[in-house]
Amino acid sequence: MDYTQLQSLYIATPAFQPLVPVALLPYLAFFLLLTTFTLGFYVSTLPKDTIPVRETAVATLASVLGGFGVVAMFCTAGVYV
């Protein structure tokens, strides 16, 4: 393939369409981060168990939600990561 064929392929491809509409990102970020902080508070109030299965599950969920919330917040601010 030479440069002109690649250029015509590039021009013919459709523009990127995100799965989540950009207008929903601020609300999504707020909800995810609020849930993260709420779960963080909940984890701190759980009784200490010998095998912390429940603590680990709640902390893992909070961590995943926090990660997606931070990405949504950055995308809201225009830093597309």
XYZ file of N, CA and C in Angstrom:
243
model
N 0.834 -1.182 0.000
C 0.000 0.000 0.000
C 0.878 1.245 0.000
N 0.556 2.148 -0.866
C 1.328 3.384 -0.869
C 0.588 4.466 -0.090
N 1.187 5.627 -0.032
C 0.667 6.708 0.800
C -0.705 7.187 0.345
N -0.946 7.288 -0.937
C -2.236 7.793 -1.420
C -3.375 6.826 -1.089
N -3.113 5.529 -1.149
C -4.143 4.555 -0.774
C -4.448 4.642 0.725
N -3.411 4.780 1.535
C -3.618 4.924 2.975
C -4.365 6.214 3.298
N -4.046 7.266 2.607
C -4.720 8.540 2.847
C -6.192 8.444 2.469
N -6.511 7.794 1.364
C -7.914 7.655 0.971
C -8.669 6.751 1.952
N -8.004 5.720 2.494
C -8.621 4.889 3.522
C -8.881 5.689 4.786
N -7.938 6.516 5.161
C -8.077 7.342 6.362
C -9.248 8.318 6.215
N -9.376 8.904 5.060
C -10.451 9.871 4.823
C -11.809 9.167 4.788
N -11.841 7.933 4.304
C -13.108 7.211 4.159
C -13.634 6.640 5.475
N -12.786 6.500 6.484
C -13.247 5.903 7.735
C -14.141 6.883 8.492
N -15.163 6.368 9.195
C -16.055 7.258 9.941
C -15.367 7.797 11.204
N -15.875 8.899 11.693
C -15.337 9.502 12.903
C -15.667 8.639 14.115
N -14.867 8.752 15.152
C -15.072 7.973 16.378
C -16.349 8.430 17.073
N -17.170 7.471 17.480
C -18.388 7.746 18.227
C -18.273 7.066 19.587
N -18.242 7.828 20.693
C -18.121 7.190 22.007
C -19.395 6.435 22.379
N -19.220 5.393 23.214
C -20.368 4.607 23.653
C -21.250 5.391 24.623
N -20.620 6.205 25.468
C -21.351 7.029 26.437
C -21.381 8.459 25.892
N -22.560 9.069 25.789
C -22.613 10.440 25.287
C -21.806 11.384 26.183
N -21.133 12.323 25.558
C -20.261 13.245 26.288
C -21.061 14.087 27.278
N -22.307 14.367 26.990
C -23.135 15.181 27.887
C -23.422 14.465 29.206
N -23.342 13.134 29.229
C -23.606 12.389 30.459
C -22.380 12.239 31.354
N -21.203 12.579 30.866
C -19.982 12.346 31.626
C -19.931 13.066 32.979
N -20.355 14.330 33.097
C -20.301 14.956 34.430
C -21.178 14.242 35.452
N -22.358 13.825 35.040
C -23.265 13.133 35.957
C -22.737 11.746 36.301
N -22.178 11.076 35.322
C -21.595 9.766 35.556
C -20.406 9.866 36.519
N -19.551 10.864 36.310
C -18.399 11.054 37.196
C -18.861 11.353 38.615
N -19.849 12.217 38.758
C -20.348 12.555 40.094
C -20.914 11.330 40.792
N -21.719 10.551 40.090
C -22.332 9.363 40.685
C -21.282 8.329 41.074
N -20.330 8.072 40.181
C -19.310 7.064 40.468
C -18.418 7.478 41.632
N -18.020 8.745 41.668
C -17.140 9.192 42.750
C -17.898 9.286 44.072
N -19.149 9.685 44.036
C -19.951 9.707 45.262
C -20.119 8.292 45.812
N -20.370 7.339 44.934
C -20.490 5.946 45.357
C -19.170 5.438 45.920
N -18.056 5.848 45.314
C -16.741 5.436 45.811
C -16.509 5.930 47.227
N -16.785 7.198 47.476
C -16.572 7.750 48.819
C -17.532 7.129 49.830
N -18.753 6.853 49.401
C -19.714 6.211 50.298
C -19.250 4.798 50.662
N -18.790 4.044 49.675
C -18.296 2.697 49.957
C -17.022 2.741 50.805
N -16.195 3.754 50.605
C -15.008 3.910 51.443
C -15.373 4.141 52.898
N -16.405 4.948 53.123
C -16.877 5.152 54.489
C -17.466 3.864 55.047
N -18.220 3.141 54.229
C -18.837 1.894 54.670
C -17.776 0.860 55.059
N -16.700 0.774 54.278
C -15.632 -0.170 54.575
C -14.990 0.166 55.925
N -14.892 1.439 56.242
C -14.249 1.815 57.502
C -15.127 1.498 58.711
N -16.406 1.263 58.519
C -17.295 0.961 59.640
C -17.580 -0.524 59.798
N -17.087 -1.354 58.875
C -17.322 -2.798 58.977
C -16.536 -3.376 60.154
N -17.120 -4.364 60.846
C -16.359 -5.021 61.917
C -15.198 -5.818 61.331
N -14.139 -5.904 62.092
C -12.954 -6.629 61.628
C -13.191 -8.135 61.726
N -12.996 -8.827 60.617
C -13.148 -10.273 60.564
C -11.767 -10.919 60.483
N -11.708 -12.191 60.811
C -10.426 -12.889 60.680
C -10.052 -13.076 59.219
N -11.050 -13.340 58.382
C -10.826 -13.425 56.930
C -11.677 -12.317 56.296
N -11.049 -11.235 55.867
C -11.801 -10.051 55.425
C -12.356 -10.159 54.007
N -13.259 -11.106 53.780
C -13.825 -11.291 52.440
C -14.750 -10.131 52.083
N -15.615 -9.761 53.013
C -16.577 -8.685 52.740
C -15.844 -7.356 52.546
N -14.849 -7.077 53.386
C -14.079 -5.844 53.247
C -13.371 -5.788 51.899
N -12.792 -6.910 51.497
C -12.070 -6.955 50.225
C -13.016 -6.742 49.051
N -14.192 -7.334 49.109
C -15.158 -7.183 48.013
C -15.639 -5.737 47.894
N -15.971 -5.120 49.030
C -16.450 -3.733 48.997
C -15.331 -2.787 48.571
N -14.120 -3.016 49.052
C -12.996 -2.160 48.680
C -12.647 -2.305 47.197
N -12.757 -3.517 46.671
C -12.494 -3.727 45.246
C -13.539 -3.013 44.391
N -14.797 -3.109 44.779
C -15.857 -2.410 44.051
C -15.638 -0.902 44.100
N -15.284 -0.385 45.279
C -15.030 1.050 45.412
C -13.848 1.478 44.554
N -12.828 0.656 44.486
C -11.656 0.979 43.681
C -11.986 1.024 42.188
N -12.757 0.057 41.724
C -13.137 0.026 40.301
C -14.021 1.223 39.966
N -15.003 1.504 40.820
C -15.873 2.658 40.574
C -15.087 3.963 40.619
N -14.131 4.050 41.531
C -13.296 5.248 41.603
C -12.444 5.426 40.363
N -11.924 4.334 39.838
C -11.122 4.428 38.618
C -11.929 4.926 37.436
N -13.113 4.361 37.255
C -13.966 4.827 36.163
C -14.461 6.254 36.411
N -14.699 6.611 37.672
C -15.143 7.963 37.999
C -14.092 9.009 37.694
N -12.829 8.686 37.978
C -11.743 9.630 37.688
C -11.570 9.798 36.182
N -11.678 8.714 35.437
C -11.577 8.818 33.977
C -12.721 9.660 33.429
N -13.942 9.453 33.939
C -15.087 10.249 33.482
C -14.903 11.719 33.852
N -14.332 11.981 35.035
C -14.100 13.357 35.450
C -13.066 14.044 34.560
N -11.981 13.321 34.250
C -10.962 13.891 33.351
C -11.544 14.153 31.963
N -12.343 13.230 31.457
C -12.952 13.432 30.138
C -13.925 14.616 30.156
N -14.597 14.819 31.296
C -15.481 15.974 31.425
C -14.689 17.270 31.331
N -13.492 17.275 31.928
C -12.664 18.477 31.922
C -11.921 18.675 30.593
N -12.063 17.721 29.676
C -11.420 17.874 28.368
C -10.096 17.163 28.242
N -9.704 16.412 29.273
C -8.469 15.629 29.212
C -8.872 14.209 28.852
N -8.838 13.894 27.584
C -9.325 12.600 27.115
C -8.222 11.558 27.252
N -8.412 10.698 28.257
C -7.414 9.664 28.550
C -7.872 8.322 28.031
